[in-house]
Amino acid sequence: MTQAQFQETANIEARGTEPADRHWRDYFTFNTDHKVIGIQYLVTTFGFYLIGGVLATLVRTELATPDSDFVTPELYNSLFTVHATVMIFLWIVPAGAGFANFLIPLMIGAKDMAFPRLNALAFWMIPVAGVLLLSSFLVGAPQAGWTSYPPLSLVTAQMGEEIWILSVLFLGTSSILGAVNFAVTIFTMRVPSMSLNEMPLFCWAMIATSALTLVATPVLAAALILLSFDLLAGTAFFNPTGNGDPVVYQHLFWFYSHPAVYIMIMPFFGVISEILPIHSRKPIFGYLAIAYSSLAISFLGLIVWAHHMFTSGTPGWLRMFFMITTMIIAVPTGIKIFSWLATIWGGKLRLVSAMLFGMGFISTFLLGGITGIMVASVPFDIHVHDTYFIVAHLHYVLFGGSVFGIYAAFYHWFPKMTGRMLNEFWGRVHFGLTYIGFTVTFLPMHALGMQGMPRRVAMYDPKFTTINVICTIGAYMLAVSTIPFIVNVIWSWRYGPKAGDNPWEALTLEWMTTSPPPIENFEGIPVLATGPYDYGMEKIQNTGERLKLMLRENAIASSGQKRGIPIAEAQASTFFSGTATLVEPESEINVDSPADERQDSN
């Protein structure tokens, strides 16, 4: 018996009997089921990703020639401003929340999120904010970039700037509500047999992400509210003509926006930690190191913001402090990367699409991390500040570190979400086009930046033309790469082969119920018969006794629940006072098979 079979056998009584039968109209309503909300997040944000991609393609088309001959300079400014805002606030950040919504209750054995109505409210703020932001093109879209630095943001396209502020405030509020929900759900609704150190690493990543969101996002909200006062009420918090200080805005903005990089990436650190061991058929290397490094990144991410401001008159001693702290954050990040590589090393790799995107994630994020160390160094940062080197670094971190992770998660959990398998051939075509298109687009930008081409300009020196043409060709390839993915998803959702409950032979609890899961996920209370990543391991000694104990706990908790006693109280009464009535499980699991039969045959 493999570990996966052992885990599935232990959870026969907890597994739902019938997959959820949803109607398409459910996804357009104020639904409180976390799985519906998760899919609402993912579909909506992917729509915004396509819109942001169209805007990026228009920007690259303008840059195919050195003159401003495709759009006006003002429209060019609006295009890259809205493109960046859409990609960051309407695609990457909420996409991570979408996967967390779908997965966290399933992974911890809960029936739903802690606050289902709040969960639905957090989602519905996103389409409202997105429509609001895009509507700014009707009245003059913002032109000051996604940083919206004053005084530029105070003198260009004021109506568009006000709409941009309102839209980002909506999205920030949505993130805060989501973070509260994730943290409370993980800490209070795990199955009784799951300790913190037995959680899937995706849950650890979401704890760290939620903590960072709750600390940093209110600071951005405060900065934007003060900026809106300067725009609407004539105050001068950041307006230098009224003795305001625009550098203060930069401090407040980057106190959020540097941690925002980790808010975007850490959910996909968790995704990669789930995918690699499953498709390598090996235990994750360094579980605790990966889990605690997420918390370390969360803390260090709060004390590195000023490395974005080395050219803003920052004192020398302060530059040194932020240079050192920025470089230190590479340590916990490096722990993750080395742990992932050690997990893959010597494994029996299944190069399915999810695994390919996972490995693509590591390679592209690694290069983005190395250039991050370079720009943390004060002399180098001053040399390449506001050049295309920064554009390349940013996209290697955010596109490589997030979009590859999003695609990996799509391919991995699509069978659980829909009960259908995606087509692997078209998945590999999608990966090949995406990886090549990404490399052709962004790798040459490092050379552009080193040679001094500034970013955010519609016109440039003709000597940069060749490299810009190459980048534009890559951008078109990236745009084309989404077509096989979209067709694959739509066709497979309707006609793809049925997936079964656990097609990847995984051990975490989301695979221990039907695909797609029933309304409340499990009919009973699931148990942990193995660790979440014990692939290929001989079961630990006394596993049979452990399983029997868990089944007994499960039966006790179920009995208590039927009598209106909370799960934790029912179990606590058993262990600490011995007063609860034991209920034997209806079927006994054979856990006495020889050890050699229990090894993972894979």
GROMACS .gro file of N, CA and C in nm, residues 411-487:
model
  231
  411TYR      N    1  -0.259   2.430  -1.315
  411TYR     CA    2  -0.248   2.294  -1.369
  411TYR      C    3  -0.257   2.190  -1.258
  412HIS      N    4  -0.205   2.222  -1.140
  412HIS     CA    5  -0.202   2.123  -1.033
  412HIS      C    6  -0.340   2.100  -0.972
  413TRP      N    7  -0.413   2.209  -0.944
  413TRP     CA    8  -0.540   2.194  -0.872
  413TRP      C    9  -0.663   2.199  -0.962
  414PHE      N   10  -0.642   2.215  -1.093
  414PHE     CA   11  -0.758   2.214  -1.184
  414PHE      C   12  -0.841   2.086  -1.167
  415PRO      N   13  -0.777   1.966  -1.156
  415PRO     CA   14  -0.859   1.845  -1.137
  415PRO      C   15  -0.944   1.849  -1.011
  416LYS      N   16  -0.892   1.908  -0.905
  416LYS     CA   17  -0.971   1.916  -0.781
  416LYS      C   18  -1.086   2.015  -0.796
  417MET      N   19  -1.061   2.124  -0.869
  417MET     CA   20  -1.163   2.228  -0.884
  417MET      C   21  -1.278   2.182  -0.974
  418THR      N   22  -1.244   2.108  -1.078
  418THR     CA   23  -1.345   2.079  -1.181
  418THR      C   24  -1.379   1.931  -1.193
  419GLY      N   25  -1.294   1.844  -1.139
  419GLY     CA   26  -1.314   1.701  -1.160
  419GLY      C   27  -1.265   1.653  -1.296
  420ARG      N   28  -1.197   1.741  -1.370
  420ARG     CA   29  -1.148   1.707  -1.504
  420ARG      C   30  -0.998   1.734  -1.512
  421MET      N   31  -0.931   1.661  -1.601
  421MET     CA   32  -0.788   1.680  -1.624
  421MET      C   33  -0.766   1.777  -1.739
  422LEU      N   34  -0.665   1.862  -1.726
  422LEU     CA   35  -0.624   1.945  -1.839
  422LEU      C   36  -0.543   1.861  -1.938
  423ASN      N   37  -0.544   1.903  -2.063
  423ASN     CA   38  -0.468   1.833  -2.166
  423ASN      C   39  -0.318   1.862  -2.148
  424GLU      N   40  -0.238   1.758  -2.131
  424GLU     CA   41  -0.096   1.777  -2.102
  424GLU      C   42  -0.017   1.829  -2.222
  425PHE      N   43  -0.054   1.784  -2.341
  425PHE     CA   44   0.021   1.832  -2.459
  425PHE      C   45   0.011   1.983  -2.471
  426TRP      N   46  -0.112   2.034  -2.463
  426TRP     CA   47  -0.129   2.179  -2.477
  426TRP      C   48  -0.074   2.252  -2.355
  427GLY      N   49  -0.068   2.184  -2.242
  427GLY     CA   50  -0.004   2.244  -2.126
  427GLY      C   51   0.145   2.265  -2.150
  428ARG      N   52   0.209   2.167  -2.213
  428ARG     CA   53   0.352   2.181  -2.243
  428ARG      C   54   0.376   2.288  -2.350
  429VAL      N   55   0.285   2.294  -2.448
  429VAL     CA   56   0.296   2.401  -2.548
  429VAL      C   57   0.285   2.537  -2.480
  430HIS      N   58   0.190   2.548  -2.389
  430HIS     CA   59   0.172   2.673  -2.314
  430HIS      C   60   0.297   2.709  -2.237
  431PHE      N   61   0.356   2.609  -2.170
  431PHE     CA   62   0.478   2.637  -2.093
  431PHE      C   63   0.592   2.681  -2.186
  432GLY      N   64   0.610   2.610  -2.297
  432GLY     CA   65   0.720   2.645  -2.388
  432GLY      C   66   0.707   2.787  -2.442
  433LEU      N   67   0.586   2.823  -2.488
  433LEU     CA   68   0.566   2.958  -2.541
  433LEU      C   69   0.585   3.063  -2.432
  434THR      N   70   0.535   3.034  -2.312
  434THR     CA   71   0.546   3.132  -2.204
  434THR      C   72   0.693   3.153  -2.164
  435TYR      N   73   0.766   3.043  -2.150
  435TYR     CA   74   0.906   3.055  -2.103
  435TYR      C   75   0.992   3.126  -2.208
  436ILE      N   76   0.975   3.087  -2.333
  436ILE     CA   77   1.055   3.150  -2.439
  436ILE      C   78   1.014   3.297  -2.456
  437GLY      N   79   0.882   3.322  -2.459
  437GLY     CA   80   0.835   3.460  -2.473
  437GLY      C   81   0.882   3.547  -2.359
  438PHE      N   82   0.876   3.493  -2.237
  438PHE     CA   83   0.921   3.569  -2.120
  438PHE      C   84   1.070   3.602  -2.132
  439THR      N   85   1.150   3.503  -2.171
  439THR     CA   86   1.295   3.525  -2.179
  439THR      C   87   1.330   3.625  -2.288
  440VAL      N   88   1.266   3.612  -2.403
  440VAL     CA   89   1.295   3.704  -2.514
  440VAL      C   90   1.252   3.847  -2.479
  441THR      N   91   1.145   3.859  -2.400
  441THR     CA   92   1.097   3.993  -2.365
  441THR      C   93   1.186   4.061  -2.262
  442PHE      N   94   1.217   3.989  -2.155
  442PHE     CA   95   1.276   4.059  -2.040
  442PHE      C   96   1.426   4.042  -2.024
  443LEU      N   97   1.485   3.935  -2.073
  443LEU     CA   98   1.629   3.919  -2.055
  443LEU      C   99   1.708   4.031  -2.123
  444PRO      N  100   1.674   4.071  -2.249
  444PRO     CA  101   1.751   4.179  -2.312
  444PRO      C  102   1.737   4.313  -2.242
  445MET      N  103   1.633   4.328  -2.160
  445MET     CA  104   1.615   4.457  -2.092
  445MET      C  105   1.728   4.484  -1.992
  446HIS      N  106   1.793   4.379  -1.942
  446HIS     CA  107   1.908   4.402  -1.854
  446HIS      C  108   2.016   4.482  -1.929
  447ALA      N  109   2.039   4.442  -2.057
  447ALA     CA  110   2.140   4.512  -2.137
  447ALA      C  111   2.097   4.656  -2.165
  448LEU      N  112   1.966   4.674  -2.193
  448LEU     CA  113   1.916   4.811  -2.216
  448LEU      C  114   1.943   4.900  -2.096
  449GLY      N  115   1.915   4.846  -1.977
  449GLY     CA  116   1.936   4.925  -1.856
  449GLY      C  117   2.082   4.954  -1.831
  450MET      N  118   2.167   4.855  -1.853
  450MET     CA  119   2.311   4.876  -1.830
  450MET      C  120   2.366   4.982  -1.924
  451GLN      N  121   2.304   4.992  -2.044
  451GLN     CA  122   2.350   5.092  -2.141
  451GLN      C  123   2.285   5.228  -2.117
  452GLY      N  124   2.189   5.234  -2.023
  452GLY     CA  125   2.138   5.365  -1.983
  452GLY      C  126   2.003   5.403  -2.037
  453MET      N  127   1.926   5.312  -2.097
  453MET     CA  128   1.794   5.352  -2.146
  453MET      C  129   1.698   5.372  -2.029
  454PRO      N  130   1.642   5.492  -2.013
  454PRO     CA  131   1.549   5.515  -1.902
  454PRO      C  132   1.415   5.447  -1.927
  455ARG      N  133   1.348   5.412  -1.819
  455ARG     CA  134   1.214   5.355  -1.834
  455ARG      C  135   1.110   5.466  -1.834
  456ARG      N  136   0.987   5.428  -1.865
  456ARG     CA  137   0.873   5.522  -1.866
  456ARG      C  138   0.893   5.635  -1.966
  457VAL      N  139   0.951   5.604  -2.082
  457VAL     CA  140   0.963   5.705  -2.188
  457VAL      C  141   0.910   5.644  -2.317
  458ALA      N  142   0.840   5.726  -2.395
  458ALA     CA  143   0.785   5.677  -2.522
  458ALA      C  144   0.886   5.694  -2.635
  459MET      N  145   0.983   5.784  -2.619
  459MET     CA  146   1.085   5.808  -2.722
  459MET      C  147   1.223   5.778  -2.663
  460TYR      N  148   1.311   5.721  -2.747
  460TYR     CA  149   1.443   5.687  -2.694
  460TYR      C  150   1.547   5.701  -2.804
  461ASP      N  151   1.673   5.692  -2.763
  461ASP     CA  152   1.785   5.701  -2.857
  461ASP      C  153   1.776   5.586  -2.958
  462PRO      N  154   1.790   5.613  -3.087
  462PRO     CA  155   1.780   5.506  -3.189
  462PRO      C  156   1.878   5.391  -3.169
  463LYS      N  157   1.987   5.412  -3.094
  463LYS     CA  158   2.084   5.303  -3.075
  463LYS      C  159   2.024   5.186  -2.994
  464PHE      N  160   1.908   5.210  -2.928
  464PHE     CA  161   1.843   5.103  -2.852
  464PHE      C  162   1.737   5.028  -2.934
  465THR      N  163   1.724   5.061  -3.062
  465THR     CA  164   1.612   5.009  -3.140
  465THR      C  165   1.613   4.856  -3.151
  466THR      N  166   1.730   4.799  -3.183
  466THR     CA  167   1.735   4.653  -3.208
  466THR      C  168   1.687   4.574  -3.086
  467ILE      N  169   1.737   4.611  -2.970
  467ILE     CA  170   1.698   4.537  -2.849
  467ILE      C  171   1.550   4.557  -2.821
  468ASN      N  172   1.500   4.677  -2.844
  468ASN     CA  173   1.357   4.701  -2.821
  468ASN      C  174   1.270   4.620  -2.917
  469VAL      N  175   1.315   4.603  -3.040
  469VAL     CA  176   1.238   4.520  -3.134
  469VAL      C  177   1.234   4.375  -3.085
  470ILE      N  178   1.349   4.325  -3.037
  470ILE     CA  179   1.352   4.188  -2.983
  470ILE      C  180   1.254   4.175  -2.865
  471CYS      N  181   1.256   4.273  -2.776
  471CYS     CA  182   1.165   4.269  -2.661
  471CYS      C  183   1.019   4.270  -2.705
  472THR      N  184   0.990   4.347  -2.807
  472THR     CA  185   0.852   4.355  -2.856
  472THR      C  186   0.808   4.223  -2.917
  473ILE      N  187   0.898   4.157  -2.992
  473ILE     CA  188   0.864   4.025  -3.048
  473ILE      C  189   0.834   3.927  -2.934
  474GLY      N  190   0.915   3.931  -2.829
  474GLY     CA  191   0.891   3.845  -2.713
  474GLY      C  192   0.757   3.874  -2.649
  475ALA      N  193   0.720   4.002  -2.642
  475ALA     CA  194   0.590   4.038  -2.582
  475ALA      C  195   0.475   3.981  -2.664
  476TYR      N  196   0.488   3.986  -2.797
  476TYR     CA  197   0.383   3.925  -2.880
  476TYR      C  198   0.374   3.775  -2.856
  477MET      N  199   0.491   3.709  -2.839
  477MET     CA  200   0.491   3.565  -2.814
  477MET      C  201   0.423   3.536  -2.680
  478LEU      N  202   0.449   3.620  -2.581
  478LEU     CA  203   0.382   3.603  -2.451
  478LEU      C  204   0.231   3.616  -2.466
  479ALA      N  205   0.189   3.714  -2.548
  479ALA     CA  206   0.045   3.732  -2.569
  479ALA      C  207  -0.016   3.606  -2.633
  480VAL      N  208   0.053   3.552  -2.733
  480VAL     CA  209   0.004   3.431  -2.801
  480VAL      C  210   0.002   3.311  -2.707
  481SER      N  211   0.094   3.308  -2.612
  481SER     CA  212   0.106   3.190  -2.524
  481SER      C  213  -0.019   3.166  -2.440
  482THR      N  214  -0.099   3.269  -2.419
  482THR     CA  215  -0.220   3.250  -2.336
  482THR      C  216  -0.330   3.175  -2.413
  483ILE      N  217  -0.322   3.175  -2.546
  483ILE     CA  218  -0.430   3.114  -2.625
  483ILE      C  219  -0.445   2.964  -2.597
  484PRO      N  220  -0.335   2.882  -2.606
  484PRO     CA  221  -0.354   2.740  -2.576
  484PRO      C  222  -0.403   2.716  -2.434
  485PHE      N  223  -0.364   2.802  -2.340
  485PHE     CA  224  -0.411   2.784  -2.203
  485PHE      C  225  -0.562   2.807  -2.193
  486ILE      N  226  -0.609   2.916  -2.252
  486ILE     CA  227  -0.752   2.947  -2.243
  486ILE      C  228  -0.836   2.839  -2.310
  487VAL      N  229  -0.793   2.798  -2.430
  487VAL     CA  230  -0.867   2.694  -2.502
  487VAL      C  231  -0.865   2.563  -2.423
   0.00000   0.00000   0.00000
